[in-house]
Short mmCIF file of C-alpha atoms in Angstrom, two decimals:
data_model
loop_
_atom_site.label_atom_id
_atom_site.label_comp_id
_atom_site.label_asym_id
_atom_site.label_seq_id
_atom_site.Cartn_x
_atom_site.Cartn_y
_atom_site.Cartn_z
CA THR A 1 -146.78 -91.00 -8.75
CA ALA A 2 -145.70 -93.55 -10.93
CA GLU A 3 -149.54 -94.19 -11.75
CA GLU A 4 -149.93 -90.46 -12.86
CA TRP A 5 -146.70 -90.67 -14.80
CA ALA A 6 -147.97 -94.13 -16.42
CA LYS A 7 -151.18 -92.26 -17.28
CA ARG A 8 -148.93 -89.77 -19.29
CA ALA A 9 -147.02 -92.13 -20.94
CA VAL A 10 -150.54 -93.62 -22.29
CA THR A 11 -151.61 -90.44 -24.08
CA SER A 12 -148.23 -89.22 -25.22
CA SER A 13 -146.86 -90.11 -28.95
CA SER A 14 -143.90 -91.28 -27.24
CA PRO A 15 -142.75 -94.74 -27.86
CA THR A 16 -144.30 -96.80 -24.81
CA ARG A 17 -143.01 -100.32 -23.61
CA LEU A 18 -145.16 -102.90 -21.84
CA LYS A 19 -142.91 -103.15 -18.98
CA THR A 20 -143.38 -99.63 -17.76
CA PHE A 21 -146.62 -100.52 -16.71
CA HIS A 22 -145.16 -103.88 -14.42
CA PRO A 23 -144.33 -102.00 -11.32
CA ILE A 24 -147.85 -100.31 -11.40
CA ILE A 25 -149.34 -103.55 -11.77
CA ALA A 26 -147.18 -105.32 -9.32
CA ALA A 27 -147.56 -102.65 -6.61
CA TRP A 28 -151.46 -102.72 -6.89
CA ALA A 29 -151.59 -106.87 -6.76
CA LEU A 30 -149.08 -106.99 -3.78
CA SER A 31 -151.01 -104.12 -1.94
CA GLN A 32 -153.69 -105.71 0.01
CA PHE A 33 -155.99 -102.86 -0.58
CA GLU A 34 -159.62 -104.14 -1.45
CA ARG A 35 -159.77 -101.67 -4.42
CA ALA A 36 -156.42 -103.35 -5.63
CA PRO A 37 -158.00 -105.75 -7.93
CA HIS A 38 -160.28 -103.57 -9.69
CA ARG A 39 -157.23 -101.50 -10.36
CA VAL A 40 -155.01 -104.25 -11.74
CA THR A 41 -158.29 -105.04 -13.89
CA GLU A 42 -158.77 -101.78 -15.29
CA TRP A 43 -154.92 -101.24 -15.91
CA ASN A 44 -155.42 -104.38 -18.16
CA ARG A 45 -158.25 -103.06 -19.80
CA GLN A 46 -156.42 -100.25 -20.94
CA LEU A 47 -153.63 -101.87 -21.93
CA VAL A 48 -155.95 -104.03 -24.13
CA ALA A 49 -157.78 -101.08 -25.50
CA MET A 50 -154.10 -99.32 -26.65
CA SER A 51 -152.84 -102.99 -28.02
CA ALA A 52 -155.84 -102.27 -30.81
CA SER A 53 -153.03 -99.70 -32.10
CA LYS A 54 -149.75 -100.84 -30.58
CA PRO A 55 -149.93 -104.54 -30.37
CA HIS A 56 -146.64 -104.95 -28.06
CA LEU A 57 -149.15 -103.20 -25.57
CA LYS A 58 -151.14 -106.47 -25.01
CA PRO A 59 -151.22 -107.60 -21.61
CA ASP A 60 -149.06 -110.98 -21.21
CA LEU A 61 -150.04 -113.70 -18.85
CA ASN A 62 -148.02 -112.13 -15.92
CA PHE A 63 -150.16 -109.13 -16.21
CA LEU A 64 -153.43 -111.08 -16.27
CA SER A 65 -152.27 -113.60 -13.50
CA ALA A 66 -151.66 -110.27 -11.23
CA GLN A 67 -155.38 -110.12 -10.81
CA ILE A 68 -155.59 -113.43 -9.12
CA ILE A 69 -152.43 -112.47 -7.12
CA ALA A 70 -154.45 -108.91 -5.89
CA TRP A 71 -157.74 -111.01 -4.88
CA LYS A 72 -155.46 -113.45 -2.69
CA ASN A 73 -153.55 -110.59 -1.11
CA VAL A 74 -157.08 -108.84 -0.22
CA GLN A 75 -157.65 -111.84 1.84
CA ALA A 76 -154.16 -111.75 3.31
CA GLY A 77 -154.74 -108.00 4.41
CA ILE A 78 -158.10 -109.24 6.03
CA MET A 79 -156.37 -112.23 7.95
CA THR A 80 -153.82 -109.88 9.28
CA ARG A 81 -156.67 -107.20 10.36
CA LEU A 82 -158.63 -110.11 12.17
CA GLY A 83 -155.55 -111.34 13.63
CA GLU A 84 -154.75 -108.12 15.19
CA ARG A 85 -158.68 -107.57 16.21
CA LYS A 86 -158.48 -110.67 18.00
CA GLU A 87 -155.22 -110.07 20.02
CA LEU A 88 -156.75 -106.38 20.86
CA SER A 89 -160.12 -108.08 22.07
CA SER A 90 -157.92 -110.63 24.24
CA SER A 91 -156.52 -107.64 26.05
CA GLU A 92 -159.47 -105.74 26.88
CA ASP A 93 -160.95 -106.21 30.32
CA ASP A 94 -164.49 -108.30 30.48
CA LEU A 95 -166.97 -105.53 29.92
CA THR A 96 -164.97 -103.85 27.25
CA SER A 97 -164.47 -107.25 25.37
CA GLU A 98 -167.96 -107.70 25.24
CA THR A 99 -168.91 -104.25 23.57
CA VAL A 100 -166.07 -104.99 21.09
CA ASP A 101 -167.55 -108.42 20.23
CA SER A 102 -170.78 -106.97 19.58
CA ASP A 103 -169.52 -103.96 17.50
CA ASP A 104 -167.17 -106.23 15.60
CA GLU A 105 -169.73 -108.89 14.91
CA SER A 106 -170.90 -107.43 11.68
CA LYS A 107 -167.20 -106.45 10.58
CA ILE A 108 -166.17 -109.92 10.87
CA ARG A 109 -169.08 -111.36 9.14
CA ARG A 110 -168.17 -108.94 6.29
CA ASP A 111 -164.61 -109.56 6.44
CA VAL A 112 -165.51 -113.42 6.32
CA GLU A 113 -167.80 -112.57 3.13
CA THR A 114 -165.00 -110.55 1.29
CA ILE A 115 -162.34 -113.36 1.97
CA PHE A 116 -164.94 -116.26 0.15
CA ALA A 117 -165.79 -113.51 -2.57
CA SER A 118 -162.22 -112.67 -3.29
CA ALA A 119 -161.48 -117.00 -3.68
CA GLN A 120 -164.57 -116.94 -5.96
CA SER A 121 -163.23 -114.38 -7.96
CA CYS A 122 -159.93 -116.01 -8.32
CA LYS A 123 -161.78 -119.13 -9.52
CA GLN A 124 -163.64 -117.09 -12.15
CA LEU A 125 -160.41 -115.42 -13.41
CA LEU A 126 -158.57 -118.77 -13.75
CA GLU A 127 -161.45 -120.68 -15.61
CA LYS A 128 -161.48 -117.54 -17.90
CA PHE A 129 -157.53 -117.94 -18.73
CA TYR A 130 -157.55 -121.70 -18.72
CA PRO A 131 -157.14 -123.47 -20.96
CA ASN A 132 -157.62 -120.99 -23.81
CA GLU A 133 -154.42 -118.80 -22.96
CA LEU A 134 -152.52 -121.83 -22.36
CA ASN A 135 -153.56 -123.56 -25.93
CA SER A 136 -152.34 -120.41 -27.49
CA THR A 137 -148.66 -120.54 -26.01
CA GLN A 138 -145.95 -122.85 -25.74
CA ASP A 139 -143.67 -120.39 -23.71
CA THR A 140 -142.13 -121.03 -20.53
CA ASN A 141 -143.03 -118.09 -19.01
CA ALA A 142 -146.97 -118.99 -19.77
CA LEU A 143 -146.00 -122.04 -17.79
CA LYS A 144 -144.77 -120.02 -14.64
CA ALA A 145 -147.74 -117.63 -15.04
CA PHE A 146 -150.30 -120.41 -14.81
CA THR A 147 -148.82 -122.28 -12.15
CA SER A 148 -149.06 -118.70 -10.24
CA MET A 149 -152.73 -118.80 -10.88
CA PHE A 150 -153.47 -121.92 -10.05
CA THR A 151 -151.36 -121.92 -6.98
CA HIS A 152 -152.94 -118.79 -5.72
CA THR A 153 -156.33 -119.72 -6.49
CA ILE A 154 -155.86 -122.93 -4.54
CA GLN A 155 -154.47 -120.83 -1.43
CA ALA A 156 -157.29 -118.50 -1.74
CA TRP A 157 -159.79 -121.24 -1.30
CA GLY A 158 -157.64 -122.78 1.36
CA CYS A 159 -157.62 -119.41 3.17
CA ALA A 160 -161.47 -119.19 2.79
CA SER A 161 -161.84 -122.93 4.38
CA ARG A 162 -159.42 -121.81 7.33
CA VAL A 163 -161.21 -118.49 8.20
CA THR A 164 -164.50 -120.11 9.18
CA LEU A 165 -162.74 -122.40 11.47
CA LEU A 166 -161.97 -119.44 13.71
CA TYR A 167 -165.34 -117.55 12.91
CA PRO A 168 -168.34 -119.88 11.77
CA THR A 169 -171.11 -118.56 10.45
CA SER A 170 -174.51 -120.14 9.66
CA SER A 171 -174.22 -120.16 5.77
CA VAL A 172 -173.50 -123.14 3.98
CA LEU A 173 -171.66 -121.05 1.65
CA LEU A 174 -169.47 -119.87 3.91
CA ASP A 175 -168.08 -122.74 5.66
CA THR A 176 -165.03 -124.88 5.43
CA SER A 177 -166.86 -127.77 3.73
CA HIS A 178 -167.68 -125.50 0.79
CA GLY A 179 -164.04 -123.91 0.33
CA VAL A 180 -162.40 -127.59 0.49
CA ASP A 181 -165.02 -128.54 -2.54
CA GLU A 182 -164.46 -125.86 -4.68
CA MET A 183 -160.80 -126.35 -4.07
CA LEU A 184 -160.91 -129.98 -5.18
CA LYS A 185 -162.82 -128.56 -8.04
CA ILE A 186 -159.80 -126.90 -9.40
CA ALA A 187 -158.21 -130.35 -9.89
CA ARG A 188 -160.70 -131.49 -11.98
CA LEU A 189 -159.94 -128.59 -14.56
CA PHE A 190 -157.51 -130.68 -15.98
CA ASP A 191 -159.34 -133.78 -16.91
CA ASP A 192 -159.42 -132.88 -20.64
CA LYS A 193 -155.80 -132.42 -20.72
CA LEU A 194 -154.79 -135.42 -18.94
CA GLY A 195 -156.79 -137.39 -21.43
CA ALA A 196 -155.45 -135.97 -24.68
CA ASP A 197 -152.41 -136.78 -26.29
CA GLU A 198 -149.56 -134.10 -26.38
CA SER A 199 -147.42 -133.97 -29.55
CA GLU A 200 -145.25 -131.41 -28.12
CA GLU A 201 -142.89 -133.00 -25.68
CA GLU A 202 -141.85 -129.51 -24.36
CA HIS A 203 -145.53 -128.77 -23.75
CA ALA A 204 -146.19 -132.10 -22.32
CA GLN A 205 -143.19 -131.16 -19.55
CA HIS A 206 -145.12 -128.06 -18.80
CA MET A 207 -148.24 -129.42 -18.02
CA LEU A 208 -146.66 -132.39 -15.78
CA ARG A 209 -145.17 -129.63 -13.79
CA LEU A 210 -148.58 -127.57 -13.63
CA VAL A 211 -150.47 -130.46 -12.82
CA GLY A 212 -147.97 -132.12 -10.27
CA THR A 213 -147.58 -128.36 -8.51
CA SER A 214 -151.44 -127.74 -8.40
CA TYR A 215 -152.25 -131.17 -6.88
CA ALA A 216 -149.20 -130.85 -4.45
CA GLU A 217 -150.77 -127.46 -3.36
CA ILE A 218 -153.95 -128.82 -2.96
CA ALA A 219 -152.49 -131.57 -0.52
CA SER A 220 -150.75 -129.27 1.10
CA GLN A 221 -153.84 -127.10 1.60
CA LEU A 222 -155.89 -129.82 3.22
CA TYR A 223 -153.11 -130.79 5.51
CA GLN A 224 -153.04 -127.11 6.91
CA ILE A 225 -156.62 -126.94 7.47
CA ASP A 226 -156.54 -130.06 9.55
CA SER A 227 -153.82 -128.34 11.39
CA ASP A 228 -156.07 -125.40 11.96
CA VAL A 229 -158.68 -127.85 13.21
CA ASP A 230 -156.13 -129.33 15.73
CA SER A 231 -155.69 -125.89 17.10
CA ASP A 232 -159.18 -124.97 17.79
CA ALA A 233 -160.39 -126.78 20.76
CA GLU A 234 -164.04 -126.85 19.59
CA THR A 235 -163.25 -128.15 16.09
CA ARG A 236 -161.01 -130.82 17.77
CA TYR A 237 -163.76 -132.00 19.91
CA GLU A 238 -166.09 -132.17 17.09
CA SER A 239 -163.41 -134.00 14.91
CA SER A 240 -162.52 -136.42 17.36
CA ILE A 241 -165.94 -137.92 17.42
CA SER A 242 -165.73 -139.11 13.76
CA GLY A 243 -161.78 -139.68 14.26
CA ARG A 244 -161.28 -138.28 11.01
CA THR A 245 -159.35 -135.52 9.16
CA ILE A 246 -160.65 -133.55 6.36
CA PHE A 247 -157.72 -134.97 4.28
CA LEU A 248 -159.06 -138.49 5.15
CA GLU A 249 -162.40 -137.63 4.33
CA LYS A 250 -161.51 -136.34 0.64
CA PHE A 251 -158.91 -139.02 0.32
CA SER A 252 -160.67 -140.45 -2.77
CA HIS A 253 -159.84 -137.46 -4.40
CA ILE A 254 -156.06 -137.28 -3.35
CA GLU A 255 -155.86 -140.93 -4.81
CA ARG A 256 -157.46 -140.05 -7.92
CA MET A 257 -155.05 -137.11 -8.43
CA LEU A 258 -151.77 -139.44 -7.72
CA ARG A 259 -153.31 -141.91 -10.25
CA ASP A 260 -154.44 -139.32 -12.72
CA TYR A 261 -150.68 -137.44 -12.49
CA ASP A 262 -148.68 -140.82 -12.90
CA PHE A 263 -151.17 -142.07 -15.64
CA TYR A 264 -150.11 -138.86 -17.62
CA SER A 265 -146.49 -138.87 -16.92
CA ARG A 266 -146.50 -142.85 -18.16
CA LYS A 267 -148.63 -142.22 -21.16
CA GLN A 268 -146.42 -139.00 -22.26
CA PHE A 269 -142.95 -140.21 -20.94
CA SER A 270 -143.04 -144.06 -21.94
CA GLN A 271 -139.41 -143.91 -22.02
CA GLY A 272 -138.64 -141.68 -18.76
CA MET A 273 -137.32 -138.39 -20.63
CA PHE A 274 -138.05 -136.31 -17.12
CA THR A 275 -136.66 -133.07 -16.11
CA PRO A 276 -135.23 -132.44 -13.06
CA GLU A 277 -137.87 -129.79 -12.29
CA SER A 278 -140.60 -132.22 -13.20
CA LYS A 279 -138.75 -134.83 -10.74
CA SER A 280 -138.93 -132.23 -7.86
CA VAL A 281 -142.53 -131.49 -8.33
CA ARG A 282 -143.34 -135.23 -8.31
CA HIS A 283 -141.52 -136.24 -5.17
CA ARG A 284 -142.93 -132.93 -3.74
CA LEU A 285 -146.51 -134.33 -4.69
CA TYR A 286 -145.63 -137.65 -3.06
CA LYS A 287 -144.45 -135.72 0.36
CA GLU A 288 -147.47 -133.28 0.51
CA VAL A 289 -149.71 -136.47 0.47
CA LEU A 290 -147.60 -138.71 3.19
CA GLN A 291 -147.76 -135.66 5.46
CA GLY A 292 -151.40 -135.29 5.08
CA CYS A 293 -151.86 -139.19 5.76
CA ALA A 294 -149.95 -138.73 9.15
CA GLY A 295 -153.25 -137.80 10.77
CA VAL A 296 -154.72 -140.78 10.09
CA THR A 297 -155.40 -142.47 13.63
CA LEU A 298 -157.96 -145.41 13.30
CA PRO A 299 -156.81 -148.72 12.35
CA ALA A 300 -160.15 -148.95 9.99
CA ASP A 301 -158.35 -146.51 7.72
CA CYS A 302 -155.10 -147.60 7.85
CA GLY A 303 -155.82 -149.52 4.35
CA HIS A 304 -155.98 -146.33 2.63
CA VAL A 305 -152.33 -145.25 3.58
CA VAL A 306 -150.73 -148.31 2.91
CA ARG A 307 -152.42 -148.32 -0.55
CA VAL A 308 -150.97 -144.77 -1.65
CA CYS A 309 -147.61 -146.08 -0.37
CA LYS A 310 -147.64 -148.78 -2.53
CA LEU A 311 -148.82 -146.46 -5.21
CA ILE A 312 -145.95 -144.45 -4.42
CA MET A 313 -143.63 -146.93 -4.48
CA ASP A 314 -144.69 -148.56 -7.46
CA ASN A 315 -144.62 -145.16 -9.63
CA LEU A 316 -140.85 -144.51 -8.04
CA SER A 317 -139.63 -147.77 -8.93
CA TRP A 318 -141.13 -147.52 -12.52
CA GLN A 319 -139.41 -144.13 -12.57
CA GLU A 320 -136.12 -145.64 -11.61
CA GLU A 321 -136.52 -148.36 -14.32
CA GLN A 322 -136.82 -145.98 -17.19
CA CYS A 323 -134.53 -143.65 -15.98
CA GLN A 324 -130.91 -143.80 -17.91
CA ASP A 325 -129.07 -140.87 -16.61
CA GLY A 326 -129.67 -137.56 -14.99
CA VAL A 327 -129.53 -135.35 -11.97
CA GLN A 328 -130.02 -137.94 -8.95
CA GLU A 329 -132.39 -136.52 -5.98
CA ASP A 330 -132.11 -137.45 -2.37
CA ILE A 331 -135.73 -138.92 -1.92
CA THR A 332 -134.78 -140.71 1.65
CA GLU A 333 -137.19 -138.58 3.17
CA ILE A 334 -140.31 -140.07 1.26
CA PHE A 335 -139.35 -143.68 2.21
CA VAL A 336 -138.75 -142.43 6.00
CA ASP A 337 -142.26 -140.89 5.73
CA MET A 338 -143.90 -144.27 4.76
CA ALA A 339 -142.11 -146.39 7.15
CA LEU A 340 -143.02 -143.64 10.17
CA LEU A 341 -146.82 -144.20 8.80
CA ALA A 342 -146.58 -147.64 8.69
CA GLY A 343 -145.00 -147.97 12.09
CA THR A 344 -148.09 -145.58 13.31
CA VAL A 345 -151.33 -146.72 11.59
CA VAL A 346 -150.64 -150.44 10.88
CA LYS A 347 -151.51 -152.01 14.26
CA VAL A 348 -151.54 -155.52 13.70
CA PRO A 349 -147.61 -156.80 14.54
CA ASP A 350 -147.17 -158.86 11.55
CA GLU A 351 -149.06 -156.81 9.21
CA ARG A 352 -146.86 -153.87 10.23
CA MET A 353 -143.56 -155.87 9.74
CA TYR A 354 -144.67 -157.20 6.26
CA VAL A 355 -145.28 -153.21 4.83
CA LEU A 356 -141.86 -152.18 6.70
CA THR A 357 -140.10 -154.58 4.98
CA ALA A 358 -141.90 -153.72 1.77
CA ILE A 359 -140.82 -150.31 2.14
CA HIS A 360 -137.20 -151.41 2.85
CA ASN A 361 -137.06 -153.55 -0.40
CA ASN A 362 -138.45 -150.75 -2.76
CA ALA A 363 -136.13 -148.44 -0.98
CA SER A 364 -133.17 -150.63 -1.34
CA ARG A 365 -132.92 -149.97 -5.59
CA PHE A 366 -132.13 -146.67 -4.61
CA PHE A 367 -129.35 -147.32 -2.01
CA LYS A 368 -125.67 -146.13 -3.09
CA ARG A 369 -123.53 -148.89 -4.17
CA LYS A 370 -119.77 -149.57 -4.11
CA LYS A 371 -119.68 -149.57 -7.75
CA SER A 372 -121.24 -146.42 -9.50
CA PHE A 373 -122.84 -148.44 -12.40
CA GLU A 374 -125.00 -150.31 -9.90
CA THR A 375 -126.10 -147.07 -7.91
CA SER A 376 -130.01 -145.74 -9.32
CA SER A 377 -129.55 -142.93 -11.93
CA TYR A 378 -132.89 -141.65 -10.72
CA ALA A 379 -132.48 -141.02 -6.84
CA THR A 380 -130.79 -142.10 -3.95
CA VAL A 381 -131.96 -143.34 -0.57
CA ASP A 382 -129.85 -142.94 2.68
CA ARG A 383 -129.90 -146.89 4.09
CA ALA A 384 -128.89 -145.37 7.45
CA ALA A 385 -131.51 -142.77 7.79
CA LEU A 386 -134.43 -145.35 6.88
CA VAL A 387 -133.06 -148.16 9.13
#
């Protein structure tokens, strides 16, 4: 096998490249086997030991991030197995189903525990590598590796939060609230970086994209958890009593992420020197937040939505004012989402018209003009689609 061949390469005196081990690490990371994370870790340990005499074999961040990917894929394998077991159980007759449920209860409990343990392992590895490894490199590939680490760790806690909606337990460490809280703690790993001044513009651009991507993924996971709540009858009934989604329950965290992200952006790039990639990440963050706001139904909570819409519009306006040239991105969807939200959550007609007018006026600066020099160089909004 490839693994046996690699083991021979380790003991041989022939020149060996780090790339030789990449297919093996990747195969284990993607396999969904429960032993896969331990195999990836063991290979990285062997490579670290070999790098003492052969420095070029020291595992890079892509090899290290494979450990987190492996744990996340363990979850994916379990979720697939749980889904298949549920389908099988529903197809059995009543007597058999009772027997299957009784026999499977301990297995399901173990699977739920493994899913949470996998998420915890992802978190521990992320905290081990960040920010130590990030501070030691300015390489673009390092940014991609850290983006993968943060994204998969956030998704791991999202998976853990959702599985307990399907298979509730009595343990407070194995419930949705615990998973959501752990997910939000990941956002706080950036606090020190967001408060510091970066001397290297390229490094600041990397951080801006990493933070924006991570925040957007957190907002997306919260929305997905709420979607699963809506699909579960019992949970939907419990949620309807309070009338608030998990996204709204954690709204203060979402708002803080938006403000922290834009504060760092303005501090580091007062001249508006943003890359197309950074702009795309920013717009994705706004879209994910607005999507999560769509679950707001209580009139008493409309102020939260209006406040976030204003925050997004103010920051887009600042971006437009600072931008001198660049690739225009279509942000029509952002303004359409805000208009739809205002039309839904703002119940008083006069207030609703006021908010809608403000959205239109903010969007107008991005409308296409007859004279090209009058058109925004930052982004465009389709007037017809918004109206």
